[in-house]
PDB file of N, CA and C in Angstrom:
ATOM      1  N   UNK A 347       6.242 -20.513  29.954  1.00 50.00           N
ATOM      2  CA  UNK A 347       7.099 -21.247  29.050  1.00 50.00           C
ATOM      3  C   UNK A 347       7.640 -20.282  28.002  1.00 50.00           C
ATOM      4  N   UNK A 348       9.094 -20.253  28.044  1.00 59.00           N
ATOM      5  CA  UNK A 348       9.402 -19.204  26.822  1.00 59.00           C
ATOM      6  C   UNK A 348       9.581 -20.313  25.199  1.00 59.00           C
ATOM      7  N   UNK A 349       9.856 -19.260  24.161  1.00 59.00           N
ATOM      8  CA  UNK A 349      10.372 -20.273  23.201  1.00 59.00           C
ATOM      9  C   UNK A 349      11.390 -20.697  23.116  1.00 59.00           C
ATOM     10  N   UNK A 350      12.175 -20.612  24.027  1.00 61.00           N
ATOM     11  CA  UNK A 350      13.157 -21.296  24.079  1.00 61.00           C
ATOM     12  C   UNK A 350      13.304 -22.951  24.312  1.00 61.00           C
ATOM     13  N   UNK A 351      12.411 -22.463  25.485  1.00 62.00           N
ATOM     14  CA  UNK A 351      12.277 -23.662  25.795  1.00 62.00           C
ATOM     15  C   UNK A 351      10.998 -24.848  25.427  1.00 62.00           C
ATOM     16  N   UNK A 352      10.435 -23.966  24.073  1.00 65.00           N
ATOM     17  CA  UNK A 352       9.445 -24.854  23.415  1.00 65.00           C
ATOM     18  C   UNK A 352      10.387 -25.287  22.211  1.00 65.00           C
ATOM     19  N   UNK A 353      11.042 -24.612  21.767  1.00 66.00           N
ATOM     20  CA  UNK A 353      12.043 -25.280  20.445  1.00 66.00           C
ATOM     21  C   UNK A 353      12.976 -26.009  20.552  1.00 66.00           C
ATOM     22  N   UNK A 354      13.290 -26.705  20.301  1.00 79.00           N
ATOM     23  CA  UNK A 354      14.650 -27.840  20.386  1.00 79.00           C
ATOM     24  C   UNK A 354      15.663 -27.183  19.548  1.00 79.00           C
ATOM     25  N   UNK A 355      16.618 -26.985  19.178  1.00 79.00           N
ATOM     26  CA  UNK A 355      17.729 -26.648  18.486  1.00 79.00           C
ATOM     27  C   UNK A 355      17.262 -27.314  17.613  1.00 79.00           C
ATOM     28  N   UNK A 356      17.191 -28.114  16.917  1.00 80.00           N
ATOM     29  CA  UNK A 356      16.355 -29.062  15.343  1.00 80.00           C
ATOM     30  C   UNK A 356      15.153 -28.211  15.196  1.00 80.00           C
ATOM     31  N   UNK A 357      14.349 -27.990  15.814  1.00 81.00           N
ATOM     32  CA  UNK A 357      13.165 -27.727  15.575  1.00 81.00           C
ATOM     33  C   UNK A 357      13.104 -26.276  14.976  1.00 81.00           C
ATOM     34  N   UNK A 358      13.989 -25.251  15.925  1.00 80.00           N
ATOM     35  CA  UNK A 358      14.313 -24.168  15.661  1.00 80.00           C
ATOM     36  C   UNK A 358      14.814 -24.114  14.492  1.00 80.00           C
ATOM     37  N   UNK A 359      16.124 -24.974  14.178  1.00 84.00           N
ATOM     38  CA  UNK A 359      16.692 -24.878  12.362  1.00 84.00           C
ATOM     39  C   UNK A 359      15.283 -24.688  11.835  1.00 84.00           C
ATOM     40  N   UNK A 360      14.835 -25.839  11.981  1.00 83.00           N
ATOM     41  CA  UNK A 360      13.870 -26.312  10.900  1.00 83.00           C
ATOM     42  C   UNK A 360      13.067 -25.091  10.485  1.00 83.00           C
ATOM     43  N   UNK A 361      11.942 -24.673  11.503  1.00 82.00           N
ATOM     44  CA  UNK A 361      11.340 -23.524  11.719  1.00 82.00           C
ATOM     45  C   UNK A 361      12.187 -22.388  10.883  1.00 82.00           C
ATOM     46  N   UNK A 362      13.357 -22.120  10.799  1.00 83.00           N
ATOM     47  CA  UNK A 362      14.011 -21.446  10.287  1.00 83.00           C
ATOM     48  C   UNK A 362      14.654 -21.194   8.770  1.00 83.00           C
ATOM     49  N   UNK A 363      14.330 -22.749   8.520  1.00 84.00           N
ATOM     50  CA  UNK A 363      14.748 -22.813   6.620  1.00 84.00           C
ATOM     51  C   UNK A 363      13.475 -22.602   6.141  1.00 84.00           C
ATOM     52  N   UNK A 364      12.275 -23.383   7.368  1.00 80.00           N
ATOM     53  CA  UNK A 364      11.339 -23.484   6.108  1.00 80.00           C
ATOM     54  C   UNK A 364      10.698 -21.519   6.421  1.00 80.00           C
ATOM     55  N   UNK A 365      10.843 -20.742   7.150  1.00 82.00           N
ATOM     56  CA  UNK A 365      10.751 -19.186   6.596  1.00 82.00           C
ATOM     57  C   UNK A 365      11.584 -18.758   6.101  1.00 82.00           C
ATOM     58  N   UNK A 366      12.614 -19.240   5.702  1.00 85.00           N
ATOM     59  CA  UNK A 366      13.849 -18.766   4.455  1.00 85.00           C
ATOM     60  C   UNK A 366      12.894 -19.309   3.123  1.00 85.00           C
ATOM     61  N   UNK A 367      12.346 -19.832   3.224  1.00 84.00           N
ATOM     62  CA  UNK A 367      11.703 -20.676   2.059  1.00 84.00           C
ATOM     63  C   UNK A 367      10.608 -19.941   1.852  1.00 84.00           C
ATOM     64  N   UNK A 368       9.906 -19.527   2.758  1.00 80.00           N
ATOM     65  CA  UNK A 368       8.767 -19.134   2.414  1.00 80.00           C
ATOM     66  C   UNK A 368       9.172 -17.539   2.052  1.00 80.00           C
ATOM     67  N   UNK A 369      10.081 -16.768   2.845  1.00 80.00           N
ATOM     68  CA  UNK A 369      10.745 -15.545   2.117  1.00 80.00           C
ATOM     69  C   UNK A 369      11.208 -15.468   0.678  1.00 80.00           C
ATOM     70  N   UNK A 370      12.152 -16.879   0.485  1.00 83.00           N
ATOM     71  CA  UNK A 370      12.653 -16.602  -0.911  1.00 83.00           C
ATOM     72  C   UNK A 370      11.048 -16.555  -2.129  1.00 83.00           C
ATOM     73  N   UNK A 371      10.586 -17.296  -1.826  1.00 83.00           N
ATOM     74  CA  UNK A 371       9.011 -17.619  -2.820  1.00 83.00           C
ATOM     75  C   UNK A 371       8.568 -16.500  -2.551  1.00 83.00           C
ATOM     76  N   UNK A 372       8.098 -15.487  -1.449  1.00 83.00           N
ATOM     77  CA  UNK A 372       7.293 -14.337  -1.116  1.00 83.00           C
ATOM     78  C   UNK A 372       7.902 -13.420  -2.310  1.00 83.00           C
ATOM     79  N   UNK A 373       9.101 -13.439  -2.684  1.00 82.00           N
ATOM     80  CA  UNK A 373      10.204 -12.195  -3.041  1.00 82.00           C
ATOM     81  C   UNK A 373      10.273 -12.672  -4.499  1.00 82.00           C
ATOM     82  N   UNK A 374      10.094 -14.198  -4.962  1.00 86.00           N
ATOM     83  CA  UNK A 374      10.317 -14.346  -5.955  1.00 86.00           C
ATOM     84  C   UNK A 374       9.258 -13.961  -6.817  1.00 86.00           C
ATOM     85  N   UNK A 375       7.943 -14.147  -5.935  1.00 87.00           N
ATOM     86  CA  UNK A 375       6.385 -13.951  -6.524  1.00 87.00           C
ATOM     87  C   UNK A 375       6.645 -12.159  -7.066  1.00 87.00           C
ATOM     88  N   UNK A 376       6.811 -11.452  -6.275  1.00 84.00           N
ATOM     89  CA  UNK A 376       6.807 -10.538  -6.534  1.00 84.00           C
ATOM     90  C   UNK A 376       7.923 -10.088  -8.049  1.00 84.00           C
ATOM     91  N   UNK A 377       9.317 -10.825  -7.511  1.00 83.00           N
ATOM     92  CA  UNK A 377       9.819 -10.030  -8.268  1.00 83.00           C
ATOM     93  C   UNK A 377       9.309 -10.355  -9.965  1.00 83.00           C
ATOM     94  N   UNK A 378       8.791 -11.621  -9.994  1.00 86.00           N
ATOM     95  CA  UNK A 378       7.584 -12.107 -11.352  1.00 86.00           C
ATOM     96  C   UNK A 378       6.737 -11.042 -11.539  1.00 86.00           C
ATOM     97  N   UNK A 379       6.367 -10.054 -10.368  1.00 84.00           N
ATOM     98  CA  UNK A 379       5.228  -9.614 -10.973  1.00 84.00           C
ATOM     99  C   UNK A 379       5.480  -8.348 -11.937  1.00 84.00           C
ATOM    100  N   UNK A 380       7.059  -7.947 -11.002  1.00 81.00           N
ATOM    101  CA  UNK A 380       7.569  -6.577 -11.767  1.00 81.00           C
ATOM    102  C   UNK A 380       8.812  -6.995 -12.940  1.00 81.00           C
ATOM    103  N   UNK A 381       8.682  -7.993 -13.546  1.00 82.00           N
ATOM    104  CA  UNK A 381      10.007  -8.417 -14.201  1.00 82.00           C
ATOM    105  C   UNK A 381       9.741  -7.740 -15.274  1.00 82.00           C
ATOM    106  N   UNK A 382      10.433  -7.167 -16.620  1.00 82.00           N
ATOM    107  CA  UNK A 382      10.024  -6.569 -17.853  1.00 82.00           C
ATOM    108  C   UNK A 382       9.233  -5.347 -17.254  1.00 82.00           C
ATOM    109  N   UNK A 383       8.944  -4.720 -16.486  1.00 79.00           N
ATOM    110  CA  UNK A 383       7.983  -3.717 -16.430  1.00 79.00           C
ATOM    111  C   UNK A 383       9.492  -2.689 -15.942  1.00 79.00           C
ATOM    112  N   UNK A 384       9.509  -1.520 -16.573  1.00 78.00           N
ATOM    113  CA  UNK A 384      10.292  -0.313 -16.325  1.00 78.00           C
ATOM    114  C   UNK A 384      10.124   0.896 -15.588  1.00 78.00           C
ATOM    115  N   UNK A 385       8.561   0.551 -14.661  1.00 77.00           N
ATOM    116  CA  UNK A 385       8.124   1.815 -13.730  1.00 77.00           C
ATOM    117  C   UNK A 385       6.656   1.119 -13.073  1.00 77.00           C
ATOM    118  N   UNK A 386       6.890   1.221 -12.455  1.00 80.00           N
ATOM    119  CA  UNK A 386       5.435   0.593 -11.651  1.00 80.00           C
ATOM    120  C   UNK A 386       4.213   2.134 -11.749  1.00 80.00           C
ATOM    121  N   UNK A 387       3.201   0.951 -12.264  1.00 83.00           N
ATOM    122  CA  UNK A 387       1.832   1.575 -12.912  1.00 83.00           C
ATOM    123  C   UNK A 387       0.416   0.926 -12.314  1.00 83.00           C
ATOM    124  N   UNK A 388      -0.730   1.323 -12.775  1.00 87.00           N
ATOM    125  CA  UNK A 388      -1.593   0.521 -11.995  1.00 87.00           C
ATOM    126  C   UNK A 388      -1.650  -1.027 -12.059  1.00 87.00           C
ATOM    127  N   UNK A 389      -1.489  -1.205 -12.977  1.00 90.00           N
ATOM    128  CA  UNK A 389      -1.027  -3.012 -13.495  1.00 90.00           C
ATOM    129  C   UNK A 389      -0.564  -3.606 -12.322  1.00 90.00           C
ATOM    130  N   UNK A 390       0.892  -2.690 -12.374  1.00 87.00           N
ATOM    131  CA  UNK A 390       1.843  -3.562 -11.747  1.00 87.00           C
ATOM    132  C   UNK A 390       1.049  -3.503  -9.532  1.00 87.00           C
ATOM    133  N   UNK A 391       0.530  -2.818  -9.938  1.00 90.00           N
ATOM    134  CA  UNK A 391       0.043  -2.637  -8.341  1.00 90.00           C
ATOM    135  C   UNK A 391      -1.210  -3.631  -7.921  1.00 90.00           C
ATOM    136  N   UNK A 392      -1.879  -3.674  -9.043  1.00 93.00           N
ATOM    137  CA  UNK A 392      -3.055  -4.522  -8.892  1.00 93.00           C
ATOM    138  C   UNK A 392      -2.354  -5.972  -8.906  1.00 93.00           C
ATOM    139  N   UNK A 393      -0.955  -6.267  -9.860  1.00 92.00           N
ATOM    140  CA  UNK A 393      -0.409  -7.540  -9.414  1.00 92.00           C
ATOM    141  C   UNK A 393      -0.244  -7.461  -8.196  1.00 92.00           C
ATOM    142  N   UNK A 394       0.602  -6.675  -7.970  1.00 90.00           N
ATOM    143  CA  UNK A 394       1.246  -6.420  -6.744  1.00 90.00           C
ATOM    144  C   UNK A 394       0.279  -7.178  -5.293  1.00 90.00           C
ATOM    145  N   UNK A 395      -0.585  -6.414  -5.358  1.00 94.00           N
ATOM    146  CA  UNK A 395      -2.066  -6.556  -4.157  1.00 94.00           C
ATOM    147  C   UNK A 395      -2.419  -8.303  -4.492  1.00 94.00           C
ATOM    148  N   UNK A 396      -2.157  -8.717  -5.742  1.00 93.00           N
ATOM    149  CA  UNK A 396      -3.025 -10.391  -5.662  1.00 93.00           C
ATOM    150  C   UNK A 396      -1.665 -10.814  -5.079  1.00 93.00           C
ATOM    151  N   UNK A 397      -0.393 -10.567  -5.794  1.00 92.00           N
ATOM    152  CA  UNK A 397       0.407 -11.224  -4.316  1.00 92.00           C
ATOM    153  C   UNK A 397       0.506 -11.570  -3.351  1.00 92.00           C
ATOM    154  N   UNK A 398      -0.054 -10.018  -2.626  1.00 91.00           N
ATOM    155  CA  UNK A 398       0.002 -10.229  -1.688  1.00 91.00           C
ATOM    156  C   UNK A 398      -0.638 -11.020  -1.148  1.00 91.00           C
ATOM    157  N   UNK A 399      -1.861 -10.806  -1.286  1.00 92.00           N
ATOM    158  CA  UNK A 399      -3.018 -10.858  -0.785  1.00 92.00           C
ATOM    159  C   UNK A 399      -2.846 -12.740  -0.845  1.00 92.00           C
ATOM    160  N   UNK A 400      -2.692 -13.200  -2.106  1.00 90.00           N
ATOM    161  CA  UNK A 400      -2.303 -15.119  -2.022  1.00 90.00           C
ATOM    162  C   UNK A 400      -1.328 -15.396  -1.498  1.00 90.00           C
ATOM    163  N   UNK A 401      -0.182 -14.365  -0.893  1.00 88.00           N
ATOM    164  CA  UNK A 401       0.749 -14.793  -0.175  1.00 88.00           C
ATOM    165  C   UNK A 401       0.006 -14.548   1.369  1.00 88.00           C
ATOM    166  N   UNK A 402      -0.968 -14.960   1.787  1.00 87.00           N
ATOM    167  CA  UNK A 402      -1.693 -14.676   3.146  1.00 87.00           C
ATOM    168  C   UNK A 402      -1.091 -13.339   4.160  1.00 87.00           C
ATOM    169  N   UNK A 403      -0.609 -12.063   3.323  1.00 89.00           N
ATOM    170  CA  UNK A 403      -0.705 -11.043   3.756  1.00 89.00           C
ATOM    171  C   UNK A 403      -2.333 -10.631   3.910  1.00 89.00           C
ATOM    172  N   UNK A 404      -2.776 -10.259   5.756  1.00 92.00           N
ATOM    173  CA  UNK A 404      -3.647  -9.343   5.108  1.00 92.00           C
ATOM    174  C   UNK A 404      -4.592  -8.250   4.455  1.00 92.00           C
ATOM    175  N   UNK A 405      -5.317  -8.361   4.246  1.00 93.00           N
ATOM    176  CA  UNK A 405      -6.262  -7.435   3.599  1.00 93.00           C
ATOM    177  C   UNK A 405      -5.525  -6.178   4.215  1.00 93.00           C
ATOM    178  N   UNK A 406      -5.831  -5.718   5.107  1.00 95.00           N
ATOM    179  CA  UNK A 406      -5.323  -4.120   5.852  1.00 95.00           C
ATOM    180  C   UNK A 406      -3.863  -4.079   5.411  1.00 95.00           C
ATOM    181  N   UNK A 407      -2.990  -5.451   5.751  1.00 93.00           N
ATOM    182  CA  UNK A 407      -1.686  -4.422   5.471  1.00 93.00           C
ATOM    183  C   UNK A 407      -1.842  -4.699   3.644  1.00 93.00           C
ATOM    184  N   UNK A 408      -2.338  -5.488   3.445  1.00 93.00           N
ATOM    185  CA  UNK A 408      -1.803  -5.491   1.959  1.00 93.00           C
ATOM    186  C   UNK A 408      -2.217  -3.447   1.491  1.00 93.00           C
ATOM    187  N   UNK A 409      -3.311  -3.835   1.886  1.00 94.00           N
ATOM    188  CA  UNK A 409      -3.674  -1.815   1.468  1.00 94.00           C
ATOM    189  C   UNK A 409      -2.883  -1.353   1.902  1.00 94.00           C
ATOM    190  N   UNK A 410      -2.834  -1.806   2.752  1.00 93.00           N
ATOM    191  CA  UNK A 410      -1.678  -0.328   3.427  1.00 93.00           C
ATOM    192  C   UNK A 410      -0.227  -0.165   2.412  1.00 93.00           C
ATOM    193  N   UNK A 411       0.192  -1.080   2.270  1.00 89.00           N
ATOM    194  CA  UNK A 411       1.334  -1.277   1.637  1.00 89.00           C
ATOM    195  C   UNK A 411       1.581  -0.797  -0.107  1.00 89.00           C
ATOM    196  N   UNK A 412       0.003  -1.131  -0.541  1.00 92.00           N
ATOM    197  CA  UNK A 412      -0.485  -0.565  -1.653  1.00 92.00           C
ATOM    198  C   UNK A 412      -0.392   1.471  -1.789  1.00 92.00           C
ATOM    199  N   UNK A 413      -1.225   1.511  -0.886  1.00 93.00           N
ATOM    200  CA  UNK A 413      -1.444   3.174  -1.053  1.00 93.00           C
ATOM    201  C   UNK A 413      -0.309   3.877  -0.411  1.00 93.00           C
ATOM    202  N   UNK A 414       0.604   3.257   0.365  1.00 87.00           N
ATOM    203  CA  UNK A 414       1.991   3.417   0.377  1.00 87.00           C
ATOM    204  C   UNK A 414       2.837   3.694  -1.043  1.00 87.00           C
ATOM    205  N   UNK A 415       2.717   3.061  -1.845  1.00 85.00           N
ATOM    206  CA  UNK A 415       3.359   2.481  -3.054  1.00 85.00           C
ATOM    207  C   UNK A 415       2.407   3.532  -4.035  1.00 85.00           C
ATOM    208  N   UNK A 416       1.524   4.133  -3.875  1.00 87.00           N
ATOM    209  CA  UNK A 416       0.651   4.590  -5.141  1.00 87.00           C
ATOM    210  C   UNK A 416       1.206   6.654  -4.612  1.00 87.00           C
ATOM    211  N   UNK A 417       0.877   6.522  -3.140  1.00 87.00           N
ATOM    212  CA  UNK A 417       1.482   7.893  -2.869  1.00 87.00           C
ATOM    213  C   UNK A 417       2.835   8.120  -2.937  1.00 87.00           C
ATOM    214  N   UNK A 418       3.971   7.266  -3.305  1.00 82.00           N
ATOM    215  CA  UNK A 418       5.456   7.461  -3.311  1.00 82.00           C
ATOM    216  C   UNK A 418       4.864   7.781  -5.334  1.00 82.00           C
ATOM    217  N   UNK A 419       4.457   7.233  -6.106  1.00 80.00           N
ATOM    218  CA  UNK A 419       4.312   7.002  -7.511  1.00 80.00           C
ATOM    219  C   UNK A 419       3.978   8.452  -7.613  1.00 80.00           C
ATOM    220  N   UNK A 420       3.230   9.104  -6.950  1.00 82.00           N
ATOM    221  CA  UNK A 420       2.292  10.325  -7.237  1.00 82.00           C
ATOM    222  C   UNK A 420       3.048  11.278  -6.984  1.00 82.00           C
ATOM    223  N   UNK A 421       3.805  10.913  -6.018  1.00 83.00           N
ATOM    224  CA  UNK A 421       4.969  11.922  -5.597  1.00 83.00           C
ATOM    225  C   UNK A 421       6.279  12.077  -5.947  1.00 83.00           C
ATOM    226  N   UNK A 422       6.969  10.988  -6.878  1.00 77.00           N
ATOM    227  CA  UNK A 422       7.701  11.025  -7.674  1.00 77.00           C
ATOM    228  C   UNK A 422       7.885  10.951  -9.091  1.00 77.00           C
ATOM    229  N   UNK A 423       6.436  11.171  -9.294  1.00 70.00           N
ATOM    230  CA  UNK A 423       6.258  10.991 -10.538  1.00 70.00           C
ATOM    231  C   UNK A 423       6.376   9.645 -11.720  1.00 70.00           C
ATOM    232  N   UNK A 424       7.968   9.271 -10.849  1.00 66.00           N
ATOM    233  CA  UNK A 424       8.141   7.551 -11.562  1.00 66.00           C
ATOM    234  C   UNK A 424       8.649   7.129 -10.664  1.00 66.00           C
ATOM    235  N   UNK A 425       8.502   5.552 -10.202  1.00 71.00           N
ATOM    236  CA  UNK A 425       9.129   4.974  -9.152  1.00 71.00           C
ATOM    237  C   UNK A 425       9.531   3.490 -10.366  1.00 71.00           C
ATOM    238  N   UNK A 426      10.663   3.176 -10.466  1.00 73.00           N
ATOM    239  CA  UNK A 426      10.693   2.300 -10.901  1.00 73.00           C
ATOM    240  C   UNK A 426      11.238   1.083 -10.292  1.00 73.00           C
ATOM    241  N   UNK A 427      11.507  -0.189 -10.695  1.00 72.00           N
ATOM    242  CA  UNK A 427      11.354  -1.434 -10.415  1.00 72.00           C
ATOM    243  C   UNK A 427      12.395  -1.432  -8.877  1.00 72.00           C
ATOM    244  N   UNK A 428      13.858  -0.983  -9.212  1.00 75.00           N
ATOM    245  CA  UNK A 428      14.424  -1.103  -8.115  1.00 75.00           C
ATOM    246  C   UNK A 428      13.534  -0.280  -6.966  1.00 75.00           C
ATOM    247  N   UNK A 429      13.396   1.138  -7.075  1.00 77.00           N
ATOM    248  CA  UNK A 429      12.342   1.491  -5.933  1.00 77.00           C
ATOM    249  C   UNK A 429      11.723   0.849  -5.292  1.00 77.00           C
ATOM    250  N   UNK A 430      10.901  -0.030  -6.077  1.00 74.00           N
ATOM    251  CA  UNK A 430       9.768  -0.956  -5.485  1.00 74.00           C
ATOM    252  C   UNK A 430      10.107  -1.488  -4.458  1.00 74.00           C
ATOM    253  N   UNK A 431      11.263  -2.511  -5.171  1.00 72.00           N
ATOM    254  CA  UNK A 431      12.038  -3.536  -4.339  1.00 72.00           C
ATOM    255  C   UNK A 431      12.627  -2.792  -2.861  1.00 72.00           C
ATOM    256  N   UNK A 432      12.967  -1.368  -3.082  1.00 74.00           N
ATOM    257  CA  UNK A 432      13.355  -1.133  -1.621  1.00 74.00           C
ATOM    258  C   UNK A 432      12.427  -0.681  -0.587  1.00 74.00           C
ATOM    259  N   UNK A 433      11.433   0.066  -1.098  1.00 73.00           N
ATOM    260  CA  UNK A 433      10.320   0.294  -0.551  1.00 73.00           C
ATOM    261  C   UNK A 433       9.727  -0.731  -0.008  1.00 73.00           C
ATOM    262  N   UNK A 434       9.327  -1.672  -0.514  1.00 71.00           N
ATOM    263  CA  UNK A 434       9.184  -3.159   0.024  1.00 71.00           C
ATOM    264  C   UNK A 434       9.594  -3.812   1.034  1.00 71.00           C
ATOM    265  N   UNK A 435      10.989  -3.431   0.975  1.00 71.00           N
ATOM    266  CA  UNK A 435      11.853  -4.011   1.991  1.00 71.00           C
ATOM    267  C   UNK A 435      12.311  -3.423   3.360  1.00 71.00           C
ATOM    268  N   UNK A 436      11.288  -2.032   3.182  1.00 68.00           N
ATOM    269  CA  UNK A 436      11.594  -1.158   4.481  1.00 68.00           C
ATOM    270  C   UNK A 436       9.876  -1.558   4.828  1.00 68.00           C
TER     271      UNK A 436
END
């Protein structure tokens, strides 16, 4: 059985707003966590990780994604807010 032929065209929309929904909230959580902050620091990383981590990312990638984010910081010395956001998004 493919998914094709398990989804109905309705079902599929549906399936489809409500992970637009759950994307826009994933992105909004975050971008709360870095709002007012001008360079991501340990703060903002330890938010960062409860994000994730309550957005049912888990445990492994949330690290992963973390020490991703702490070795770009170390290596550029400053990564700030937009960074984040693209790093994130790759």
């Amino acid at each position: 059985m493919s998914w094709k032929s398990f989804f109905t065209k309705q079902k599929k929309q549906d399936l489809d707003e409500g992970l637009e929904k759950t994307k826009k909230s994933f992105f909004s959580k975050i971008a709360n966590t870095v709002a007012g902050k001008s360079k991501i620091d340990e703060e903002v990383l330890d938010n960062l990780e409860e994000v994730l981590v309550s957005s049912d990312v888990s445990v492994k990638t949330t690290l992963k994604i973390i020490n991703r984010l702490e070795q770009r910081v170390k290596k550029d010395k400053y990564v700030g807010v937009n960074e984040l956001n693209e790093i994130l998004k790759t």
